[in-house]
Short mmCIF file of C-alpha atoms in Angstrom, two decimals:
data_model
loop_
_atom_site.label_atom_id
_atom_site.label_comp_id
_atom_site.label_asym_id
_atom_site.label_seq_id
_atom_site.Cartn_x
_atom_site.Cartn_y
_atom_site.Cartn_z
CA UNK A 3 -28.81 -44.24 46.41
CA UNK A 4 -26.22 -47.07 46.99
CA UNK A 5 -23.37 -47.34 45.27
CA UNK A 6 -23.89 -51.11 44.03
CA UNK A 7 -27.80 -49.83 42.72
CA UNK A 8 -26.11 -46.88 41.01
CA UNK A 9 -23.33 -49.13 39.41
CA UNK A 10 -26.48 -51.94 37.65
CA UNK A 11 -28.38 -49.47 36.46
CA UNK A 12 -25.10 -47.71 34.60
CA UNK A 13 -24.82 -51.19 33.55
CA UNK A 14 -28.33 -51.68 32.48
CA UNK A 15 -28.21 -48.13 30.95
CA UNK A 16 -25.07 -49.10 28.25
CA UNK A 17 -26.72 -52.82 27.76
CA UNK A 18 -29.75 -51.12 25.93
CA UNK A 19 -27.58 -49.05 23.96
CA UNK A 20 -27.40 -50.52 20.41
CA UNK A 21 -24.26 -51.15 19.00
CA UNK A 22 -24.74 -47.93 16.44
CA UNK A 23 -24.83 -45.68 19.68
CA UNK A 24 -21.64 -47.44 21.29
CA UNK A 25 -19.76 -47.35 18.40
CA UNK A 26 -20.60 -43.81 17.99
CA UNK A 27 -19.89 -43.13 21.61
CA UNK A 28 -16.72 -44.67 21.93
CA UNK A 29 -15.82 -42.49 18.33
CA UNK A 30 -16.65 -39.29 19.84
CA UNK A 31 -13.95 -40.16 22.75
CA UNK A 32 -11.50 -41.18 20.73
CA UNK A 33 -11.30 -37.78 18.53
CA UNK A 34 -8.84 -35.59 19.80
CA UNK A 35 -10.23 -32.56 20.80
CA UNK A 36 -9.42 -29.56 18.12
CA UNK A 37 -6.88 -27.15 19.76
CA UNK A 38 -8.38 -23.42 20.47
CA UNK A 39 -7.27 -20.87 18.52
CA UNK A 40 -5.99 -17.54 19.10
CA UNK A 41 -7.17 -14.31 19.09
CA UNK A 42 -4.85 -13.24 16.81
CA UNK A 43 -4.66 -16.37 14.96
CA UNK A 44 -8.72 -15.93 14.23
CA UNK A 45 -8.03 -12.33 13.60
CA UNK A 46 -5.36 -13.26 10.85
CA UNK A 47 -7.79 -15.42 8.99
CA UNK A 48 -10.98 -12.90 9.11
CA UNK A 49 -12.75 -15.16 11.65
CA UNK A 50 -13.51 -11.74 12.95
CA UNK A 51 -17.18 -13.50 14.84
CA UNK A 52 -15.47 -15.92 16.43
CA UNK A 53 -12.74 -13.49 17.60
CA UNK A 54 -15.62 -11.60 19.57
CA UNK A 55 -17.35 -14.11 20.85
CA UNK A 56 -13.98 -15.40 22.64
CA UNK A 57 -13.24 -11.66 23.54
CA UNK A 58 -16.45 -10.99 24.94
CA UNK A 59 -15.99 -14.16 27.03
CA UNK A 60 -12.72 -13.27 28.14
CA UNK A 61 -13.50 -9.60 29.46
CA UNK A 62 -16.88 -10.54 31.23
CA UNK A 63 -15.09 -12.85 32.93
CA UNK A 64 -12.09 -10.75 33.74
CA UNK A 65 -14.79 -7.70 34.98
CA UNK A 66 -16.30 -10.53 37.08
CA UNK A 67 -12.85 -11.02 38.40
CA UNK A 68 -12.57 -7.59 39.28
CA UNK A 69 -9.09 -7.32 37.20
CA UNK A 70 -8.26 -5.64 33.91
CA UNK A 71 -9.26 -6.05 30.43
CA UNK A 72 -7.45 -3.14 28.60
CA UNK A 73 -5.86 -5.34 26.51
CA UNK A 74 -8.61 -7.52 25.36
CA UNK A 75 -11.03 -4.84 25.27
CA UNK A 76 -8.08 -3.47 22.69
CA UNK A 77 -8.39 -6.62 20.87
CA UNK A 78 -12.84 -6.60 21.05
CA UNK A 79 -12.52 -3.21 19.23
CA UNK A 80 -10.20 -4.11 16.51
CA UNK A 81 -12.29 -7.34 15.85
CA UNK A 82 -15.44 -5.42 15.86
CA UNK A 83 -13.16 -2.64 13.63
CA UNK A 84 -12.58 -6.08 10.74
CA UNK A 85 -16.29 -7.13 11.23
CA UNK A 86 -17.35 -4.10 10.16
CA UNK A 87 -14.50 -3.85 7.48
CA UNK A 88 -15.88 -6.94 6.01
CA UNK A 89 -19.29 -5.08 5.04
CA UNK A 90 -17.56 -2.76 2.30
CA UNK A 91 -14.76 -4.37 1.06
CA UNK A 92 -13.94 -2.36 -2.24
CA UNK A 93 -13.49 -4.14 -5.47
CA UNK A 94 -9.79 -3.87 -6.60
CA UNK A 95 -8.04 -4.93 -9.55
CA UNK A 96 -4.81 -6.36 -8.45
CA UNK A 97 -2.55 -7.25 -11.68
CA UNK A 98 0.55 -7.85 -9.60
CA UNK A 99 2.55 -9.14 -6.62
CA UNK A 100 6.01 -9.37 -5.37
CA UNK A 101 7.44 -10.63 -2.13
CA UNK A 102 11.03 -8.46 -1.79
CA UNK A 103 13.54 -7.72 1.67
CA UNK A 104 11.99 -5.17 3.97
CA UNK A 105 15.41 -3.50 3.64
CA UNK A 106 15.43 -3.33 -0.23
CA UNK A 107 11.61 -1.49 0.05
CA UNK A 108 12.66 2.30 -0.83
CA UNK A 109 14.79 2.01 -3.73
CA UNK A 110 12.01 -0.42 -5.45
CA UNK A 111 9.34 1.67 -4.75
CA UNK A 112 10.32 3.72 -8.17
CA UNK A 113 6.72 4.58 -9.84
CA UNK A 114 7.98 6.59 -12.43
CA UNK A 115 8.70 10.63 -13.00
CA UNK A 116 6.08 12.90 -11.90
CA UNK A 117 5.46 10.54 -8.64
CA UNK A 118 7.99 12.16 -6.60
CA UNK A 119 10.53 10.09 -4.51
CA UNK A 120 10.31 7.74 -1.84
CA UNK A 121 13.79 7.55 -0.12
CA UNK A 122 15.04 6.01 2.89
CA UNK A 123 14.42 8.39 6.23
CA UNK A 124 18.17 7.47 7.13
CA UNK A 125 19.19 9.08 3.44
CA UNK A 126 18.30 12.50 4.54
CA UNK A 127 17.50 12.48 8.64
CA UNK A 128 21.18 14.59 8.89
CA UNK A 129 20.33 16.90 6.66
CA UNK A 130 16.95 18.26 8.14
CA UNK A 131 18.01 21.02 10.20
CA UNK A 132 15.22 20.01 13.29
CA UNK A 133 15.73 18.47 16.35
CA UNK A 134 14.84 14.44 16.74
CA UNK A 135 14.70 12.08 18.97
CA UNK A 136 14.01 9.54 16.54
CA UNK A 137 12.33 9.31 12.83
CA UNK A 138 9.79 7.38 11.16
CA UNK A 139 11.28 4.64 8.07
CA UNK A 140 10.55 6.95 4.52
CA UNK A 141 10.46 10.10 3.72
CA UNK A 142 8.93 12.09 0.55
CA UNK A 143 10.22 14.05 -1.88
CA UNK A 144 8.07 16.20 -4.44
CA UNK A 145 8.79 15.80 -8.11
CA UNK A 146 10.65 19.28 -7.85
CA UNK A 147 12.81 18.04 -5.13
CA UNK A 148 11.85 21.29 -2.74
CA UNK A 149 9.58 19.81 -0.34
CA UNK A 150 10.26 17.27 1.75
CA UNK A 151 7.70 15.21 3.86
CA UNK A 152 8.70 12.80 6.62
CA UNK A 153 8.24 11.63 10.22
CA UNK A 154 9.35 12.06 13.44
CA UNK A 155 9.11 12.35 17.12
CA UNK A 156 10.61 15.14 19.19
CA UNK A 157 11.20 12.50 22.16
CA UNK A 158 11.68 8.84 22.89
CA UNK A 159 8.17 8.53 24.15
CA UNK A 160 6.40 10.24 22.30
CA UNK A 161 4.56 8.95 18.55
CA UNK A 162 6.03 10.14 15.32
CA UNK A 163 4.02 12.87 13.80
CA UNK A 164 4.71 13.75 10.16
CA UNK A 165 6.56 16.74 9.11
CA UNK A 166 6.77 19.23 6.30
CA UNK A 167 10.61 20.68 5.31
CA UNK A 168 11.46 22.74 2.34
CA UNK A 169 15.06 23.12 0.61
CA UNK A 170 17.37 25.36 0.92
CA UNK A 171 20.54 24.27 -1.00
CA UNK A 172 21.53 21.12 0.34
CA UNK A 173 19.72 21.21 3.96
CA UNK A 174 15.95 21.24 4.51
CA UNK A 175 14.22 23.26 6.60
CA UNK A 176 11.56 22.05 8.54
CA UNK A 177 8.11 23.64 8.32
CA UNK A 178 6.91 22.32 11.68
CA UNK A 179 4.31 19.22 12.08
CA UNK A 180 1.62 18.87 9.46
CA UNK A 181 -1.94 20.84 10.93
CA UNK A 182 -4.45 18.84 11.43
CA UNK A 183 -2.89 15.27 11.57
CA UNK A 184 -2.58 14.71 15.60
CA UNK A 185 -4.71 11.64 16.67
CA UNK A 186 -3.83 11.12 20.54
CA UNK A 187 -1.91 8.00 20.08
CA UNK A 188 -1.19 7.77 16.57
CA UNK A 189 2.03 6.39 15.48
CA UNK A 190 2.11 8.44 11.68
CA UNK A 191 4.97 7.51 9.11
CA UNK A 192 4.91 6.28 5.20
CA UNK A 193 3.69 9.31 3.73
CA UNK A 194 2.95 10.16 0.09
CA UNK A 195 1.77 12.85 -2.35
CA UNK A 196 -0.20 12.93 -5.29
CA UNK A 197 0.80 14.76 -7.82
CA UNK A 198 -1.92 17.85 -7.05
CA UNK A 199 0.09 18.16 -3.78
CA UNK A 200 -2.75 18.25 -1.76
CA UNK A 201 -4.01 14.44 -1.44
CA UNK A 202 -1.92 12.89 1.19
CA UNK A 203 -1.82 9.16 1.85
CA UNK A 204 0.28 7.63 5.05
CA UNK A 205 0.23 4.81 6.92
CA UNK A 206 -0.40 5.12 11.38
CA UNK A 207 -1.14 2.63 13.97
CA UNK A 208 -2.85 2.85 16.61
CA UNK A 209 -6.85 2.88 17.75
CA UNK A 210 -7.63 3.61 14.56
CA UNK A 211 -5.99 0.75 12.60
CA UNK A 212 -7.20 -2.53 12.68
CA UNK A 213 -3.46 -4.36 12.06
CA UNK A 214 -0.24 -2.26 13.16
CA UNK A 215 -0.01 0.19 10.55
CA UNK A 216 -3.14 0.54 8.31
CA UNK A 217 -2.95 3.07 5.22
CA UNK A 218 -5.17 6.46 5.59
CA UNK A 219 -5.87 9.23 2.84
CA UNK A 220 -6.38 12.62 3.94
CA UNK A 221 -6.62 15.97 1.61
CA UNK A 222 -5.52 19.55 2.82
CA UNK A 223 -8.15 22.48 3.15
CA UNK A 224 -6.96 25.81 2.11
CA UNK A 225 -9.71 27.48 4.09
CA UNK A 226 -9.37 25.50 7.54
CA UNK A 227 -5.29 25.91 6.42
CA UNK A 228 -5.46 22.05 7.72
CA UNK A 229 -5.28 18.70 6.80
CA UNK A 230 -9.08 16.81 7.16
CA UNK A 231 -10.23 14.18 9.22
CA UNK A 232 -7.68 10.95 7.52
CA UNK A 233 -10.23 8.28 5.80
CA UNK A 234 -9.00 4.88 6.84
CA UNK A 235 -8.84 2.98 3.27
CA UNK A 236 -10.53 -0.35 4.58
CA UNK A 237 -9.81 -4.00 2.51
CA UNK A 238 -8.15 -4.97 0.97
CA UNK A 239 -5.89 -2.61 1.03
CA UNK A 240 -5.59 -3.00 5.14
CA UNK A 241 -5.37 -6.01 7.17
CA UNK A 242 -5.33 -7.27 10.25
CA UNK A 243 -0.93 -7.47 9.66
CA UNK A 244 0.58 -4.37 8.52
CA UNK A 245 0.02 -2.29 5.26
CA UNK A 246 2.07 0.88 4.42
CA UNK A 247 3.08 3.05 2.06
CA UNK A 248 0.63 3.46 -1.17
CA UNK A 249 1.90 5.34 -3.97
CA UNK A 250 -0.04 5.86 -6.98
CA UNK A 251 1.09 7.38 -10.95
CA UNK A 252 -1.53 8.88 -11.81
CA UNK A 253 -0.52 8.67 -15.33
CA UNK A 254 0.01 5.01 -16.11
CA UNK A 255 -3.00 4.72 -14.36
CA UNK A 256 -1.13 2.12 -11.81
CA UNK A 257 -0.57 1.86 -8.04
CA UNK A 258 1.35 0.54 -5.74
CA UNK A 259 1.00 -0.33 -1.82
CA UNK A 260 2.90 -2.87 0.49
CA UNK A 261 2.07 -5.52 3.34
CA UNK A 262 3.25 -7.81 5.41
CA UNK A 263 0.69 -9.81 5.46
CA UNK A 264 1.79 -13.87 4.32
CA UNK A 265 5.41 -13.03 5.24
CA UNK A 266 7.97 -13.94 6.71
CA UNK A 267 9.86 -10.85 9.31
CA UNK A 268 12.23 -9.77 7.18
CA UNK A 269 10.56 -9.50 3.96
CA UNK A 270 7.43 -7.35 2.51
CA UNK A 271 4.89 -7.81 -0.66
CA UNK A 272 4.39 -5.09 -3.10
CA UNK A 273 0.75 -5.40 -4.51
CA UNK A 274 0.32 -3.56 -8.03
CA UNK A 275 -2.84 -2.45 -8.69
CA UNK A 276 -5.35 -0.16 -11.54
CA UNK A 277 -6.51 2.88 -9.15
CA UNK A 278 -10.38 3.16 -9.59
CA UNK A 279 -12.00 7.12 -9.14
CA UNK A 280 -14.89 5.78 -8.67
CA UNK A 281 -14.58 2.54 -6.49
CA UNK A 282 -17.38 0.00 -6.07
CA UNK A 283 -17.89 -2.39 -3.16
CA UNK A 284 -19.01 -6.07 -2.50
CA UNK A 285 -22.28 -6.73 -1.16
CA UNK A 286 -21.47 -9.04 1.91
CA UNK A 287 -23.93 -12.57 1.53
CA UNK A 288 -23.78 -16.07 3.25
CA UNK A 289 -23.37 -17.37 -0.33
CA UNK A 290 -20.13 -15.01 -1.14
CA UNK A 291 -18.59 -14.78 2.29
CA UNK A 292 -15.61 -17.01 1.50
CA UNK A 293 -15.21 -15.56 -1.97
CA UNK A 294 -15.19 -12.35 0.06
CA UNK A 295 -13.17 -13.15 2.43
CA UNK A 296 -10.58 -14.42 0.53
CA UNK A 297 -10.58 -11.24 -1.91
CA UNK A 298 -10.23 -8.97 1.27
CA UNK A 299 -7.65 -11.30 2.34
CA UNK A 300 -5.25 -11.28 -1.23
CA UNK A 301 -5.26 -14.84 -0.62
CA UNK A 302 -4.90 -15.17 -4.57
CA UNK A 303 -5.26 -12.13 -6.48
CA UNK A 304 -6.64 -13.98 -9.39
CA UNK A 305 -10.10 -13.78 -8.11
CA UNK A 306 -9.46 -9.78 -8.18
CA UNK A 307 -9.10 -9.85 -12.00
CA UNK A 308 -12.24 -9.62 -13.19
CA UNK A 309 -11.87 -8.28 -16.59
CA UNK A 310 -9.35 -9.91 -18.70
CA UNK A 311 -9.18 -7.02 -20.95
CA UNK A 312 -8.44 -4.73 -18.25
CA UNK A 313 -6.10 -7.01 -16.62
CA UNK A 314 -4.19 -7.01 -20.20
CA UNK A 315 -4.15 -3.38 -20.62
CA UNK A 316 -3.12 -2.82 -17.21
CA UNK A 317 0.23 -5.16 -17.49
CA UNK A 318 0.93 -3.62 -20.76
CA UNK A 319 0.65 -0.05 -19.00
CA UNK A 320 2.96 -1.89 -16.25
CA UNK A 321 5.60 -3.16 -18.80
CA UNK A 322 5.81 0.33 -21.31
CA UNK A 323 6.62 1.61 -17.58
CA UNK A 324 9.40 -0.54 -16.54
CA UNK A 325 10.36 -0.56 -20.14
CA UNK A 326 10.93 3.28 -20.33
CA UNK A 327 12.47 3.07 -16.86
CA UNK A 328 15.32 0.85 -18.19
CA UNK A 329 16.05 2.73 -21.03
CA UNK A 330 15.49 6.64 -19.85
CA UNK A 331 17.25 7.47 -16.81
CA UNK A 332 14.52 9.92 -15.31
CA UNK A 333 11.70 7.76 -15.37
CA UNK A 334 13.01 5.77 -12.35
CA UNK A 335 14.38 8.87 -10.23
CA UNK A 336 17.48 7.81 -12.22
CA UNK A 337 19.93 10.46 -13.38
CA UNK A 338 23.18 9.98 -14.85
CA UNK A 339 25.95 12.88 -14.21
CA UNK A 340 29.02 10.71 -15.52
CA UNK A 341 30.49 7.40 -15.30
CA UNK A 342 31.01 7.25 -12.03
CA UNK A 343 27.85 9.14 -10.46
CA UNK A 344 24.57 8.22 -10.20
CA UNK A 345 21.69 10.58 -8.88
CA UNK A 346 18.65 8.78 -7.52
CA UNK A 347 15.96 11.79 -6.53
CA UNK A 348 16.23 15.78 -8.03
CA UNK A 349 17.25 16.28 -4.08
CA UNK A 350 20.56 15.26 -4.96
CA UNK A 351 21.45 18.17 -7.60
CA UNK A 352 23.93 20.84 -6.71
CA UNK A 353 22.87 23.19 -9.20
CA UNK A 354 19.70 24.52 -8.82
CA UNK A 355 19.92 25.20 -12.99
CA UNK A 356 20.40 21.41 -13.73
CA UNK A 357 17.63 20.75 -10.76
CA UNK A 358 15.34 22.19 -12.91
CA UNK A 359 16.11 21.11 -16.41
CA UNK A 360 16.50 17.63 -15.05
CA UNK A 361 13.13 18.31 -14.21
CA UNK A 362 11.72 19.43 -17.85
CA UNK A 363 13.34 16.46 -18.82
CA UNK A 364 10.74 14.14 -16.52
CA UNK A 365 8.15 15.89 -17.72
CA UNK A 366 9.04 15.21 -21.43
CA UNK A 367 9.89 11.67 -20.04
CA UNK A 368 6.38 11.27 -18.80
CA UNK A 369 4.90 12.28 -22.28
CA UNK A 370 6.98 9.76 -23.84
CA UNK A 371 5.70 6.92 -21.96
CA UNK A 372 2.21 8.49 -22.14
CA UNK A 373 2.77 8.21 -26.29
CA UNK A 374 4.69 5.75 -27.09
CA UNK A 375 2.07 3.54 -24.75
CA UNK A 376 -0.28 4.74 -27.04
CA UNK A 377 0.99 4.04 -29.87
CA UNK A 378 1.48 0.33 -28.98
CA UNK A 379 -2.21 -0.04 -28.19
CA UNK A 380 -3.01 1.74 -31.44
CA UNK A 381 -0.76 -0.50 -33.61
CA UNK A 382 -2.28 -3.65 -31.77
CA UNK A 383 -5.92 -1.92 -32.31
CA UNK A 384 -4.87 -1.34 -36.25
CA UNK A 385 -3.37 -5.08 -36.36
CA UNK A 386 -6.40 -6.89 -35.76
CA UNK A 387 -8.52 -5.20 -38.77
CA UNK A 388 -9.87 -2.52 -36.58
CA UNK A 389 -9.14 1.21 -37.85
CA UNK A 390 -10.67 4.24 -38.59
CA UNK A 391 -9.72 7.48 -40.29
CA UNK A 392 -9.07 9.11 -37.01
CA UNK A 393 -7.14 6.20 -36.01
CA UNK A 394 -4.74 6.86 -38.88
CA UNK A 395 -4.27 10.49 -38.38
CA UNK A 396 -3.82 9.42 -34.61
CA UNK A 397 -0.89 7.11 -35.69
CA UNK A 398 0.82 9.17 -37.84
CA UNK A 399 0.74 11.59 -35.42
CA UNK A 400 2.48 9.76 -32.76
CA UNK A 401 5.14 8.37 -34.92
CA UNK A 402 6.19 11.61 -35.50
CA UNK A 403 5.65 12.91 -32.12
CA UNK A 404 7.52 10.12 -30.90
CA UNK A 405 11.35 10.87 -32.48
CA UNK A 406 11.60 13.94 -31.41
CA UNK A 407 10.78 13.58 -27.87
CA UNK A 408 13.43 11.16 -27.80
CA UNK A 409 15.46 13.46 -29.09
CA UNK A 410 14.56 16.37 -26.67
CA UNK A 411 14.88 14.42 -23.80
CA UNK A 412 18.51 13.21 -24.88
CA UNK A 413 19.33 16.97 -25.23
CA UNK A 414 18.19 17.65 -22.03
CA UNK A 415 19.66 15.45 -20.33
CA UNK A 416 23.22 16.12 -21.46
CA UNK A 417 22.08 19.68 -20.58
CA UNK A 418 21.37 18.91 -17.11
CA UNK A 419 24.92 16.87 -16.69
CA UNK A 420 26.45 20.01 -17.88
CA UNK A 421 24.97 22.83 -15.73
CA UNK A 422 25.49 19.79 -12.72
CA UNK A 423 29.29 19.44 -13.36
CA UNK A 424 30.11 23.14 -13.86
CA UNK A 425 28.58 24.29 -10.44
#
């Protein structure tokens, strides 16, 4: 066709457009066009759909290319991984939050006695009589201060695999790698114990986390002498950013994990939250996918509080807890020998003797807080007009109970700064 018959009937063509149609035209060409996002930047905000329709995209075309797709087929799985995280998101009451320095992590992470201790790797990596090429960031100490957990790597190449040690006066003597816990790949560090000694929760990265660390819970098996297959915890507890180290007291009912997800490099969050034995799920719909979404996310932790009641109860476990730990030594890992030294974890005794009654005394320190708890939520129960008979013999009970724990644990303690200072 000519040019000069193509050019009229262009012109005839925008003539019989009505002036709606042109202004709408002439609208669409002057919106900028909306920037593409990211892989990772849909990743981070749980646009998982979108992240695998772009991935998909980009490794057909890079197969038709005849060139290499490791890294976004790395990407496709860990997108499918959150998809499919999405699906059973558990429901979690989170009461707290608190954004602190990445370097100030291990001496906050104080849940209380009978929880162990979380230290610093650097605090005792010299005193582990094993070779290393380098270490993971925390290591674990039981709440008798004779077994140590940690991780490590025996080269520069190779991933960090977690470790057992046991004490033997002031050095620890490792116990070898822990069976069982050797995914090809796996970067392992973070690790915890409950307080049964047998339910083990860490934190790895690798092709089985869906940010760079993601937190797993594993048990040991007496009869396979092994630690099981590690359960990946799912959200919100992971994320597409990094989550480590959960720690839980099993007896303030209250737990503790971190992320870095929302921050900034040099800082961390610590999310508080009420442990549940029996954990439910959300049912993913169209109609709750953003309220979803934003729960798995921790976007606002308000939407996680579901129960006011429990919320209350929870934050009044939380404060009798930081309460105690400010006014009795052991219920932070905190043990006074005199004025000038401080103890932070039972690894630090000399004296196996005052080891061990420094111990009694966290015990009695646990059944303090346990009580005098109690006794709050009794007096508050009594207060508003509710009470029983058993409620009364309850109360007396405590208030009796409750002097002369203090009073044990104040003798044990100067007991255990004795037996420490004469060794």
């Amino acid at each position: 066709m000519p040019l000069r018959i193509r050019f009229l009937l262009s012109l005839l063509a925008l003539c019989l457009l009505s002036p709606a149609a042109l202004h709408a035209q002439r609208k669409r060409k002057a919106q900028p066009q909306q920037p593409r996002l990211s892989v990772e930047e849909l990743m981070q905000a749980y646009r998982f759909t979108e992240a695998i329709a772009q991935l998909q995209t980009d490794v057909d075309a890079a197969r038709r290319a005849g060139v290499p797709a490791n890294r976004q087929e790395a990407d496709l799985r860990r997108a499918q991984m959150g998809q499919s995280m999405l699906l059973g998101v558990e429901k979690v009451m989170v009461i707290d939050s608190m954004a602190v320095p990445r370097a100030a992590l291990s001496s906050l992470m104080r849940p209380g006695t009978g929880c162990g201790t979380v230290m610093p790797m650097d605090e005792v990596k010299n005193l582990i009589d094993a070779p290393m090429a380098r270490t993971g960031q925390t290591a674990y100490a039981n709440d008798w201060g004779d077994r140590l957990t940690y991780a490590a790597a025996d080269s520069l190449q190779a991933p960090t695999r977690l470790y057992g040690a046991w004490r033997e006066g002031n050095r620890w003597t490792s116990t070898g790698p822990l069976p069982g816990l050797d995914e090809e790949g796996m970067e392992y560090d973070f690790p915890y114990f409950l307080s049964d000694g047998v339910t083990l929760y860490f934190a790895a990265q690798g092709e089985e986390s869906l940010g760079g660390y993601d937190i797993f819970r594993t048990r040991y098996d007496a009869g396979a002498k092994a630690y099981l297959k590690a359960e990946h915890l799912g959200m919100p507890f992971n994320s597409p950013a990094n989550d480590y180290l959960m720690v839980i007291n099993e007896d303030a009912q209250l737990g503790w994990f971190v992320s870095d997800r929302f921050q900034p490099a040099d800082s961390v969050c610590i999310y508080t939250f009420v442990p549940d034995n029996s954990p439910e799920t959300y049912l993913l719909t169209d109609s709750l996918r953003q309220h979803i979404t934003q729960v798995a996310r921790l976007q606002c932790i308000a939407l996680t509080q579901t129960d006011a009641q429990a919320v209350q109860q929870a934050r009044m476990r939380y404060h009798n807890l930081r309460q105690t730990a400010a006014t009795q030594g052991t219920a932070t890992g905190r043990y006074v020998i005199c004025d000038d030294t401080v103890y932070h974890s039972l690894t630090q005794f000399k004296s196996e003797a005052a080891r061990r009654i420094a111990m009694e005394a966290d015990a009695v320190a646990r059944k303090l807080t346990t009580e005098t708890a109690e006794l709050d939520a009794l007096q508050r129960t009594i207060g508003q007009g509710r009470r029983t008979a058993e409620m009364q013999l309850r109360l007396r009970e405590l208030q009796q109970d409750i002097p002369q724990l203090r009073d044990q644990l104040h003798t044990l303690q100067k007991n255990y700064r004795k037996a420490e200072l004469q060794q």
